PDB file of N, CA and C in Angstrom:
ATOM      1  N   MET A  16      91.529 112.608 157.311  1.00  0.00           N
ATOM      2  CA  MET A  16      91.876 111.268 156.888  1.00  0.00           C
ATOM      3  C   MET A  16      90.803 110.676 155.977  1.00  0.00           C
ATOM      4  N   LYS A  17      89.550 110.957 156.284  1.00  0.00           N
ATOM      5  CA  LYS A  17      88.457 110.415 155.507  1.00  0.00           C
ATOM      6  C   LYS A  17      88.369 111.066 154.123  1.00  0.00           C
ATOM      7  N   ASN A  18      88.833 112.284 153.999  1.00  0.00           N
ATOM      8  CA  ASN A  18      88.744 113.039 152.749  1.00  0.00           C
ATOM      9  C   ASN A  18      89.572 112.385 151.637  1.00  0.00           C
ATOM     10  N   TRP A  19      90.775 111.951 151.901  1.00  0.00           N
ATOM     11  CA  TRP A  19      91.605 111.335 150.858  1.00  0.00           C
ATOM     12  C   TRP A  19      91.053 109.982 150.432  1.00  0.00           C
ATOM     13  N   LYS A  20      90.418 109.256 151.364  1.00  0.00           N
ATOM     14  CA  LYS A  20      89.808 107.964 151.016  1.00  0.00           C
ATOM     15  C   LYS A  20      88.648 108.177 150.044  1.00  0.00           C
ATOM     16  N   THR A  21      87.870 109.174 150.311  1.00  0.00           N
ATOM     17  CA  THR A  21      86.740 109.486 149.437  1.00  0.00           C
ATOM     18  C   THR A  21      87.238 109.864 148.041  1.00  0.00           C
ATOM     19  N   LEU A  22      88.245 110.709 147.984  1.00  0.00           N
ATOM     20  CA  LEU A  22      88.798 111.110 146.692  1.00  0.00           C
ATOM     21  C   LEU A  22      89.443 109.937 145.967  1.00  0.00           C
ATOM     22  N   PHE A  23      90.142 109.080 146.693  1.00  0.00           N
ATOM     23  CA  PHE A  23      90.791 107.922 146.071  1.00  0.00           C
ATOM     24  C   PHE A  23      89.767 106.976 145.451  1.00  0.00           C
ATOM     25  N   PHE A  24      88.737 106.626 146.224  1.00  0.00           N
ATOM     26  CA  PHE A  24      87.738 105.695 145.707  1.00  0.00           C
ATOM     27  C   PHE A  24      86.882 106.329 144.611  1.00  0.00           C
ATOM     28  N   SER A  25      86.669 107.625 144.692  1.00  0.00           N
ATOM     29  CA  SER A  25      85.950 108.319 143.614  1.00  0.00           C
ATOM     30  C   SER A  25      86.747 108.270 142.316  1.00  0.00           C
ATOM     31  N   SER A  26      88.032 108.554 142.412  1.00  0.00           N
ATOM     32  CA  SER A  26      88.870 108.510 141.203  1.00  0.00           C
ATOM     33  C   SER A  26      89.028 107.078 140.697  1.00  0.00           C
ATOM     34  N   LEU A  27      89.056 106.097 141.596  1.00  0.00           N
ATOM     35  CA  LEU A  27      89.137 104.695 141.182  1.00  0.00           C
ATOM     36  C   LEU A  27      87.882 104.284 140.410  1.00  0.00           C
ATOM     37  N   VAL A  28      86.722 104.665 140.927  1.00  0.00           N
ATOM     38  CA  VAL A  28      85.459 104.370 140.236  1.00  0.00           C
ATOM     39  C   VAL A  28      85.423 105.076 138.884  1.00  0.00           C
ATOM     40  N   LEU A  29      85.843 106.327 138.849  1.00  0.00           N
ATOM     41  CA  LEU A  29      85.878 107.073 137.593  1.00  0.00           C
ATOM     42  C   LEU A  29      86.817 106.416 136.587  1.00  0.00           C
ATOM     43  N   LEU A  30      87.967 105.948 137.040  1.00  0.00           N
ATOM     44  CA  LEU A  30      88.921 105.261 136.173  1.00  0.00           C
ATOM     45  C   LEU A  30      88.332 103.977 135.609  1.00  0.00           C
ATOM     46  N   VAL A  31      87.680 103.197 136.439  1.00  0.00           N
ATOM     47  CA  VAL A  31      87.078 101.937 135.986  1.00  0.00           C
ATOM     48  C   VAL A  31      85.961 102.222 134.979  1.00  0.00           C
ATOM     49  N   VAL A  32      85.118 103.199 135.257  1.00  0.00           N
ATOM     50  CA  VAL A  32      84.007 103.533 134.360  1.00  0.00           C
ATOM     51  C   VAL A  32      84.525 104.016 133.010  1.00  0.00           C
ATOM     52  N   THR A  33      85.525 104.880 133.005  1.00  0.00           N
ATOM     53  CA  THR A  33      86.049 105.369 131.726  1.00  0.00           C
ATOM     54  C   THR A  33      86.743 104.255 130.938  1.00  0.00           C
ATOM     55  N   ASN A  34      87.434 103.364 131.627  1.00  0.00           N
ATOM     56  CA  ASN A  34      88.063 102.243 130.921  1.00  0.00           C
ATOM     57  C   ASN A  34      87.024 101.293 130.342  1.00  0.00           C
ATOM     58  N   LEU A  35      85.941 101.061 131.058  1.00  0.00           N
ATOM     59  CA  LEU A  35      84.859 100.238 130.515  1.00  0.00           C
ATOM     60  C   LEU A  35      84.211 100.909 129.303  1.00  0.00           C
ATOM     61  N   PHE A  36      84.067 102.232 129.368  1.00  0.00           N
ATOM     62  CA  PHE A  36      83.510 102.962 128.228  1.00  0.00           C
ATOM     63  C   PHE A  36      84.396 102.807 126.994  1.00  0.00           C
ATOM     64  N   TRP A  37      85.714 102.984 127.132  1.00  0.00           N
ATOM     65  CA  TRP A  37      86.620 102.868 125.986  1.00  0.00           C
ATOM     66  C   TRP A  37      86.696 101.431 125.478  1.00  0.00           C
ATOM     67  N   LEU A  38      86.560 100.454 126.365  1.00  0.00           N
ATOM     68  CA  LEU A  38      86.512  99.056 125.938  1.00  0.00           C
ATOM     69  C   LEU A  38      85.269  98.810 125.093  1.00  0.00           C
ATOM     70  N   TYR A  39      84.123  99.328 125.555  1.00  0.00           N
ATOM     71  CA  TYR A  39      82.883  99.195 124.790  1.00  0.00           C
ATOM     72  C   TYR A  39      83.007  99.864 123.426  1.00  0.00           C
ATOM     73  N   LYS A  40      83.545 101.078 123.386  1.00  0.00           N
ATOM     74  CA  LYS A  40      83.678 101.793 122.111  1.00  0.00           C
ATOM     75  C   LYS A  40      84.611 101.053 121.154  1.00  0.00           C
ATOM     76  N   SER A  41      85.677 100.454 121.665  1.00  0.00           N
ATOM     77  CA  SER A  41      86.611  99.704 120.820  1.00  0.00           C
ATOM     78  C   SER A  41      85.946  98.465 120.236  1.00  0.00           C
ATOM     79  N   LEU A  42      85.205  97.734 121.056  1.00  0.00           N
ATOM     80  CA  LEU A  42      84.508  96.549 120.570  1.00  0.00           C
ATOM     81  C   LEU A  42      83.431  96.929 119.558  1.00  0.00           C
ATOM     82  N   ASP A  43      82.698  97.995 119.835  1.00  0.00           N
ATOM     83  CA  ASP A  43      81.662  98.452 118.917  1.00  0.00           C
ATOM     84  C   ASP A  43      82.263  98.869 117.581  1.00  0.00           C
ATOM     85  N   SER A  44      83.390  99.537 117.621  1.00  0.00           N
ATOM     86  CA  SER A  44      84.064  99.950 116.389  1.00  0.00           C
ATOM     87  C   SER A  44      84.536  98.739 115.591  1.00  0.00           C
ATOM     88  N   GLY A  45      85.053  97.731 116.274  1.00  0.00           N
ATOM     89  CA  GLY A  45      85.494  96.513 115.593  1.00  0.00           C
ATOM     90  C   GLY A  45      84.349  95.773 114.922  1.00  0.00           C
ATOM     91  N   VAL A  46      83.219  95.683 115.607  1.00  0.00           N
ATOM     92  CA  VAL A  46      82.051  95.016 115.028  1.00  0.00           C
ATOM     93  C   VAL A  46      81.545  95.796 113.818  1.00  0.00           C
ATOM     94  N   SER A  47      81.476  97.125 113.936  1.00  0.00           N
ATOM     95  CA  SER A  47      81.025  97.956 112.814  1.00  0.00           C
ATOM     96  C   SER A  47      81.947  97.805 111.608  1.00  0.00           C
ATOM     97  N   LEU A  48      83.240  97.767 111.844  1.00  0.00           N
ATOM     98  CA  LEU A  48      84.209  97.612 110.760  1.00  0.00           C
ATOM     99  C   LEU A  48      84.055  96.259 110.074  1.00  0.00           C
ATOM    100  N   THR A  49      83.784  95.218 110.846  1.00  0.00           N
ATOM    101  CA  THR A  49      83.575  93.891 110.274  1.00  0.00           C
ATOM    102  C   THR A  49      82.349  93.872 109.369  1.00  0.00           C
ATOM    103  N   TYR A  50      81.234  94.445 109.831  1.00  0.00           N
ATOM    104  CA  TYR A  50      80.033  94.500 109.002  1.00  0.00           C
ATOM    105  C   TYR A  50      80.258  95.340 107.751  1.00  0.00           C
ATOM    106  N   GLN A  51      80.998  96.423 107.886  1.00  0.00           N
ATOM    107  CA  GLN A  51      81.286  97.269 106.733  1.00  0.00           C
ATOM    108  C   GLN A  51      82.129  96.521 105.708  1.00  0.00           C
ATOM    109  N   GLN A  52      83.110  95.761 106.147  1.00  0.00           N
ATOM    110  CA  GLN A  52      83.959  94.987 105.246  1.00  0.00           C
ATOM    111  C   GLN A  52      83.141  93.921 104.521  1.00  0.00           C
ATOM    112  N   ASP A  53      82.227  93.245 105.233  1.00  0.00           N
ATOM    113  CA  ASP A  53      81.371  92.253 104.594  1.00  0.00           C
ATOM    114  C   ASP A  53      80.491  92.890 103.527  1.00  0.00           C
ATOM    115  N   SER A  54      79.944  94.056 103.838  1.00  0.00           N
ATOM    116  CA  SER A  54      79.101  94.764 102.884  1.00  0.00           C
ATOM    117  C   SER A  54      79.907  95.184 101.655  1.00  0.00           C
ATOM    118  N   TYR A  55      81.136  95.619 101.862  1.00  0.00           N
ATOM    119  CA  TYR A  55      82.000  96.030 100.752  1.00  0.00           C
ATOM    120  C   TYR A  55      82.326  94.837  99.849  1.00  0.00           C
ATOM    121  N   GLU A  56      82.638  93.694 100.442  1.00  0.00           N
ATOM    122  CA  GLU A  56      82.943  92.504  99.646  1.00  0.00           C
ATOM    123  C   GLU A  56      81.718  92.043  98.856  1.00  0.00           C
ATOM    124  N   LYS A  57      80.540  92.141  99.454  1.00  0.00           N
ATOM    125  CA  LYS A  57      79.312  91.777  98.743  1.00  0.00           C
ATOM    126  C   LYS A  57      79.099  92.716  97.556  1.00  0.00           C
ATOM    127  N   GLN A  58      79.332  94.005  97.761  1.00  0.00           N
ATOM    128  CA  GLN A  58      79.175  94.980  96.683  1.00  0.00           C
ATOM    129  C   GLN A  58      80.153  94.694  95.546  1.00  0.00           C
ATOM    130  N   GLU A  59      81.386  94.303  95.870  1.00  0.00           N
ATOM    131  CA  GLU A  59      82.365  93.952  94.840  1.00  0.00           C
ATOM    132  C   GLU A  59      81.885  92.759  94.023  1.00  0.00           C
ATOM    133  N   ARG A  60      81.335  91.750  94.683  1.00  0.00           N
ATOM    134  CA  ARG A  60      80.827  90.570  93.965  1.00  0.00           C
ATOM    135  C   ARG A  60      79.670  90.939  93.043  1.00  0.00           C
ATOM    136  N   VAL A  61      78.764  91.767  93.541  1.00  0.00           N
ATOM    137  CA  VAL A  61      77.604  92.169  92.734  1.00  0.00           C
ATOM    138  C   VAL A  61      78.054  92.948  91.507  1.00  0.00           C
ATOM    139  N   ILE A  62      78.979  93.874  91.684  1.00  0.00           N
ATOM    140  CA  ILE A  62      79.469  94.657  90.546  1.00  0.00           C
ATOM    141  C   ILE A  62      80.200  93.760  89.561  1.00  0.00           C
ATOM    142  N   GLY A  63      80.948  92.786  90.066  1.00  0.00           N
ATOM    143  CA  GLY A  63      81.627  91.840  89.168  1.00  0.00           C
ATOM    144  C   GLY A  63      80.647  91.022  88.346  1.00  0.00           C
ATOM    145  N   ILE A  64      79.584  90.545  88.983  1.00  0.00           N
ATOM    146  CA  ILE A  64      78.570  89.756  88.274  1.00  0.00           C
ATOM    147  C   ILE A  64      77.867  90.612  87.222  1.00  0.00           C
ATOM    148  N   LEU A  65      77.464  91.806  87.609  1.00  0.00           N
ATOM    149  CA  LEU A  65      76.793  92.691  86.646  1.00  0.00           C
ATOM    150  C   LEU A  65      77.739  93.105  85.518  1.00  0.00           C
ATOM    151  N   GLY A  66      79.006  93.329  85.852  1.00  0.00           N
ATOM    152  CA  GLY A  66      79.984  93.671  84.815  1.00  0.00           C
ATOM    153  C   GLY A  66      80.134  92.555  83.804  1.00  0.00           C
ATOM    154  N   ASN A  67      80.182  91.306  84.278  1.00  0.00           N
ATOM    155  CA  ASN A  67      80.286  90.167  83.352  1.00  0.00           C
ATOM    156  C   ASN A  67      79.045  90.042  82.473  1.00  0.00           C
ATOM    157  N   LEU A  68      77.873  90.268  83.054  1.00  0.00           N
ATOM    158  CA  LEU A  68      76.642  90.203  82.258  1.00  0.00           C
ATOM    159  C   LEU A  68      76.612  91.289  81.186  1.00  0.00           C
ATOM    160  N   ILE A  69      77.043  92.475  81.549  1.00  0.00           N
ATOM    161  CA  ILE A  69      77.049  93.574  80.577  1.00  0.00           C
ATOM    162  C   ILE A  69      78.040  93.297  79.462  1.00  0.00           C
ATOM    163  N   VAL A  70      79.207  92.778  79.819  1.00  0.00           N
ATOM    164  CA  VAL A  70      80.216  92.494  78.798  1.00  0.00           C
ATOM    165  C   VAL A  70      79.706  91.423  77.830  1.00  0.00           C
ATOM    166  N   GLU A  71      79.054  90.379  78.353  1.00  0.00           N
ATOM    167  CA  GLU A  71      78.532  89.327  77.471  1.00  0.00           C
ATOM    168  C   GLU A  71      77.461  89.864  76.534  1.00  0.00           C
ATOM    169  N   GLY A  72      76.625  90.771  77.023  1.00  0.00           N
ATOM    170  CA  GLY A  72      75.551  91.297  76.192  1.00  0.00           C
ATOM    171  C   GLY A  72      75.967  92.462  75.315  1.00  0.00           C
ATOM    172  N   ALA A  73      77.133  93.028  75.552  1.00  0.00           N
ATOM    173  CA  ALA A  73      77.522  94.247  74.839  1.00  0.00           C
ATOM    174  C   ALA A  73      78.881  94.116  74.173  1.00  0.00           C
ATOM    175  N   GLN A  74      79.246  92.944  73.730  1.00  0.00           N
ATOM    176  CA  GLN A  74      80.542  92.773  73.077  1.00  0.00           C
ATOM    177  C   GLN A  74      80.602  93.495  71.738  1.00  0.00           C
ATOM    178  N   ASP A  75      79.461  93.779  71.159  1.00  0.00           N
ATOM    179  CA  ASP A  75      79.436  94.487  69.880  1.00  0.00           C
ATOM    180  C   ASP A  75      79.590  95.994  70.053  1.00  0.00           C
ATOM    181  N   TYR A  76      79.534  96.488  71.294  1.00  0.00           N
ATOM    182  CA  TYR A  76      79.680  97.916  71.518  1.00  0.00           C
ATOM    183  C   TYR A  76      81.139  98.325  71.334  1.00  0.00           C
ATOM    184  N   SER A  77      81.317  99.397  70.592  1.00  0.00           N
ATOM    185  CA  SER A  77      82.664  99.933  70.428  1.00  0.00           C
ATOM    186  C   SER A  77      82.912 100.974  71.522  1.00  0.00           C
ATOM    187  N   LYS A  78      84.112 101.470  71.543  1.00  0.00           N
ATOM    188  CA  LYS A  78      84.470 102.491  72.513  1.00  0.00           C
ATOM    189  C   LYS A  78      83.633 103.753  72.305  1.00  0.00           C
ATOM    190  N   LYS A  79      83.399 104.092  71.070  1.00  0.00           N
ATOM    191  CA  LYS A  79      82.582 105.268  70.752  1.00  0.00           C
ATOM    192  C   LYS A  79      81.146 105.087  71.243  1.00  0.00           C
ATOM    193  N   ASP A  80      80.619 103.857  71.110  1.00  0.00           N
ATOM    194  CA  ASP A  80      79.254 103.601  71.569  1.00  0.00           C
ATOM    195  C   ASP A  80      79.131 103.785  73.082  1.00  0.00           C
ATOM    196  N   VAL A  81      80.101 103.252  73.811  1.00  0.00           N
ATOM    197  CA  VAL A  81      80.077 103.380  75.270  1.00  0.00           C
ATOM    198  C   VAL A  81      80.223 104.842  75.672  1.00  0.00           C
ATOM    199  N   LEU A  82      81.120 105.558  75.026  1.00  0.00           N
ATOM    200  CA  LEU A  82      81.273 106.992  75.311  1.00  0.00           C
ATOM    201  C   LEU A  82      79.981 107.753  75.031  1.00  0.00           C
ATOM    202  N   PHE A  83      79.350 107.441  73.923  1.00  0.00           N
ATOM    203  CA  PHE A  83      78.100 108.101  73.561  1.00  0.00           C
ATOM    204  C   PHE A  83      77.026 107.841  74.624  1.00  0.00           C
ATOM    205  N   LEU A  84      76.898 106.562  75.047  1.00  0.00           N
ATOM    206  CA  LEU A  84      75.884 106.222  76.040  1.00  0.00           C
ATOM    207  C   LEU A  84      76.158 106.892  77.383  1.00  0.00           C
ATOM    208  N   LEU A  85      77.421 106.912  77.791  1.00  0.00           N
ATOM    209  CA  LEU A  85      77.757 107.562  79.063  1.00  0.00           C
ATOM    210  C   LEU A  85      77.509 109.060  78.999  1.00  0.00           C
ATOM    211  N   ARG A  86      77.898 109.685  77.902  1.00  0.00           N
ATOM    212  CA  ARG A  86      77.704 111.139  77.782  1.00  0.00           C
ATOM    213  C   ARG A  86      76.230 111.504  77.643  1.00  0.00           C
ATOM    214  N   GLN A  87      75.463 110.607  77.045  1.00  0.00           N
ATOM    215  CA  GLN A  87      74.031 110.860  76.903  1.00  0.00           C
ATOM    216  C   GLN A  87      73.339 110.744  78.265  1.00  0.00           C
ATOM    217  N   LYS A  88      73.706 109.740  79.035  1.00  0.00           N
ATOM    218  CA  LYS A  88      73.061 109.513  80.331  1.00  0.00           C
ATOM    219  C   LYS A  88      73.582 110.476  81.403  1.00  0.00           C
ATOM    220  N   TYR A  89      74.888 110.758  81.382  1.00  0.00           N
ATOM    221  CA  TYR A  89      75.514 111.619  82.396  1.00  0.00           C
ATOM    222  C   TYR A  89      76.251 112.768  81.703  1.00  0.00           C
ATOM    223  N   PRO A  90      75.536 113.777  81.237  1.00  0.00           N
ATOM    224  CA  PRO A  90      76.183 114.858  80.490  1.00  0.00           C
ATOM    225  C   PRO A  90      77.162 115.680  81.328  1.00  0.00           C
ATOM    226  N   ASP A  91      76.952 115.762  82.634  1.00  0.00           N
ATOM    227  CA  ASP A  91      77.849 116.537  83.486  1.00  0.00           C
ATOM    228  C   ASP A  91      78.898 115.666  84.165  1.00  0.00           C
ATOM    229  N   GLY A  92      78.925 114.371  83.851  1.00  0.00           N
ATOM    230  CA  GLY A  92      79.861 113.455  84.494  1.00  0.00           C
ATOM    231  C   GLY A  92      81.281 113.637  83.993  1.00  0.00           C
ATOM    232  N   PHE A  93      82.237 113.265  84.843  1.00  0.00           N
ATOM    233  CA  PHE A  93      83.654 113.341  84.496  1.00  0.00           C
ATOM    234  C   PHE A  93      84.047 112.004  83.881  1.00  0.00           C
ATOM    235  N   ILE A  94      84.187 111.974  82.566  1.00  0.00           N
ATOM    236  CA  ILE A  94      84.496 110.759  81.820  1.00  0.00           C
ATOM    237  C   ILE A  94      85.901 110.898  81.255  1.00  0.00           C
ATOM    238  N   VAL A  95      86.747 109.911  81.570  1.00  0.00           N
ATOM    239  CA  VAL A  95      88.125 109.922  81.100  1.00  0.00           C
ATOM    240  C   VAL A  95      88.256 108.890  79.987  1.00  0.00           C
ATOM    241  N   GLU A  96      88.816 109.341  78.872  1.00  0.00           N
ATOM    242  CA  GLU A  96      89.027 108.448  77.728  1.00  0.00           C
ATOM    243  C   GLU A  96      90.522 108.242  77.547  1.00  0.00           C
ATOM    244  N   GLU A  97      90.934 106.987  77.645  1.00  0.00           N
ATOM    245  CA  GLU A  97      92.332 106.632  77.413  1.00  0.00           C
ATOM    246  C   GLU A  97      92.402 105.754  76.164  1.00  0.00           C
ATOM    247  N   GLU A  98      93.593 105.257  75.873  1.00  0.00           N
ATOM    248  CA  GLU A  98      93.793 104.509  74.637  1.00  0.00           C
ATOM    249  C   GLU A  98      92.848 103.306  74.519  1.00  0.00           C
ATOM    250  N   ASN A  99      92.842 102.440  75.506  1.00  0.00           N
ATOM    251  CA  ASN A  99      91.989 101.252  75.462  1.00  0.00           C
ATOM    252  C   ASN A  99      91.031 101.210  76.644  1.00  0.00           C
ATOM    253  N   LYS A 100      90.695 102.382  77.206  1.00  0.00           N
ATOM    254  CA  LYS A 100      89.857 102.439  78.396  1.00  0.00           C
ATOM    255  C   LYS A 100      88.961 103.652  78.372  1.00  0.00           C
ATOM    256  N   VAL A 101      87.818 103.487  79.013  1.00  0.00           N
ATOM    257  CA  VAL A 101      86.948 104.606  79.342  1.00  0.00           C
ATOM    258  C   VAL A 101      86.682 104.484  80.834  1.00  0.00           C
ATOM    259  N   ILE A 102      86.896 105.581  81.565  1.00  0.00           N
ATOM    260  CA  ILE A 102      86.757 105.554  83.016  1.00  0.00           C
ATOM    261  C   ILE A 102      85.663 106.537  83.415  1.00  0.00           C
ATOM    262  N   TYR A 103      84.725 106.047  84.205  1.00  0.00           N
ATOM    263  CA  TYR A 103      83.673 106.903  84.735  1.00  0.00           C
ATOM    264  C   TYR A 103      83.383 106.477  86.172  1.00  0.00           C
ATOM    265  N   GLU A 104      83.566 107.399  87.122  1.00  0.00           N
ATOM    266  CA  GLU A 104      83.258 107.177  88.535  1.00  0.00           C
ATOM    267  C   GLU A 104      83.902 105.903  89.086  1.00  0.00           C
ATOM    268  N   GLY A 105      85.150 105.635  88.743  1.00  0.00           N
ATOM    269  CA  GLY A 105      85.843 104.464  89.259  1.00  0.00           C
ATOM    270  C   GLY A 105      85.499 103.171  88.549  1.00  0.00           C
ATOM    271  N   ILE A 106      84.706 103.242  87.501  1.00  0.00           N
ATOM    272  CA  ILE A 106      84.354 102.057  86.715  1.00  0.00           C
ATOM    273  C   ILE A 106      85.161 102.098  85.429  1.00  0.00           C
ATOM    274  N   TYR A 107      85.910 101.040  85.179  1.00  0.00           N
ATOM    275  CA  TYR A 107      86.798 100.965  84.022  1.00  0.00           C
ATOM    276  C   TYR A 107      86.157 100.084  82.954  1.00  0.00           C
ATOM    277  N   PHE A 108      85.941 100.642  81.780  1.00  0.00           N
ATOM    278  CA  PHE A 108      85.470  99.890  80.624  1.00  0.00           C
ATOM    279  C   PHE A 108      86.699  99.612  79.757  1.00  0.00           C
ATOM    280  N   ASP A 109      87.121  98.345  79.688  1.00  0.00           N
ATOM    281  CA  ASP A 109      88.322  97.975  78.949  1.00  0.00           C
ATOM    282  C   ASP A 109      87.951  97.461  77.557  1.00  0.00           C
ATOM    283  N   PHE A 110      88.740  97.890  76.579  1.00  0.00           N
ATOM    284  CA  PHE A 110      88.483  97.526  75.184  1.00  0.00           C
ATOM    285  C   PHE A 110      89.714  96.875  74.570  1.00  0.00           C
ATOM    286  N   GLU A 111      89.481  95.919  73.691  1.00  0.00           N
ATOM    287  CA  GLU A 111      90.525  95.336  72.844  1.00  0.00           C
ATOM    288  C   GLU A 111      89.968  95.253  71.435  1.00  0.00           C
ATOM    289  N   ASN A 112      90.718  95.752  70.471  1.00  0.00           N
ATOM    290  CA  ASN A 112      90.278  95.783  69.073  1.00  0.00           C
ATOM    291  C   ASN A 112      88.912  96.460  68.948  1.00  0.00           C
ATOM    292  N   ASP A 113      88.731  97.555  69.692  1.00  0.00           N
ATOM    293  CA  ASP A 113      87.504  98.355  69.682  1.00  0.00           C
ATOM    294  C   ASP A 113      86.268  97.529  70.057  1.00  0.00           C
ATOM    295  N   SER A 114      86.462  96.549  70.932  1.00  0.00           N
ATOM    296  CA  SER A 114      85.357  95.733  71.433  1.00  0.00           C
ATOM    297  C   SER A 114      85.449  95.683  72.956  1.00  0.00           C
ATOM    298  N   LEU A 115      84.321  95.796  73.627  1.00  0.00           N
ATOM    299  CA  LEU A 115      84.281  95.789  75.078  1.00  0.00           C
ATOM    300  C   LEU A 115      84.689  94.416  75.606  1.00  0.00           C
ATOM    301  N   VAL A 116      85.712  94.402  76.476  1.00  0.00           N
ATOM    302  CA  VAL A 116      86.249  93.148  76.982  1.00  0.00           C
ATOM    303  C   VAL A 116      85.905  92.939  78.452  1.00  0.00           C
ATOM    304  N   SER A 117      86.032  93.981  79.257  1.00  0.00           N
ATOM    305  CA  SER A 117      85.724  93.819  80.678  1.00  0.00           C
ATOM    306  C   SER A 117      85.318  95.144  81.295  1.00  0.00           C
ATOM    307  N   ILE A 118      84.609  95.009  82.405  1.00  0.00           N
ATOM    308  CA  ILE A 118      84.223  96.156  83.206  1.00  0.00           C
ATOM    309  C   ILE A 118      84.691  95.865  84.626  1.00  0.00           C
ATOM    310  N   THR A 119      85.528  96.740  85.150  1.00  0.00           N
ATOM    311  CA  THR A 119      86.035  96.550  86.508  1.00  0.00           C
ATOM    312  C   THR A 119      85.855  97.846  87.287  1.00  0.00           C
ATOM    313  N   GLU A 120      85.997  97.730  88.595  1.00  0.00           N
ATOM    314  CA  GLU A 120      85.894  98.911  89.442  1.00  0.00           C
ATOM    315  C   GLU A 120      87.227  99.120  90.148  1.00  0.00           C
ATOM    316  N   ASN A 121      87.467 100.360  90.504  1.00  0.00           N
ATOM    317  CA  ASN A 121      88.676 100.686  91.242  1.00  0.00           C
ATOM    318  C   ASN A 121      88.338 101.821  92.196  1.00  0.00           C
ATOM    319  N   TRP A 122      88.161 101.507  93.473  1.00  0.00           N
ATOM    320  CA  TRP A 122      87.807 102.530  94.456  1.00  0.00           C
ATOM    321  C   TRP A 122      89.004 102.933  95.174  1.00  0.00           C
TER     322      TRP A 122
END
């Protein structure tokens, strides 16, 4: 009679401990995801600010100039040239009338 009581309470304690562990892991994962999202949004703002500064200072750059600079700095990089765009590592350099208009990111 005593044997089943011992097994029952042992399994009950084990069940409670494992449920507390999964609750802790779920909360920890949620907190980590929140911090990661905040960091990602901050990075987007920083890239947007730097992109605007570059566009203001480099409006005289043509598409060929940007391609030349990218190929000079990153000779092994994968650079995609489209009609009014140059794409490198998820960064889009947009051109209108062969003048740099905006720099955006797309992850």
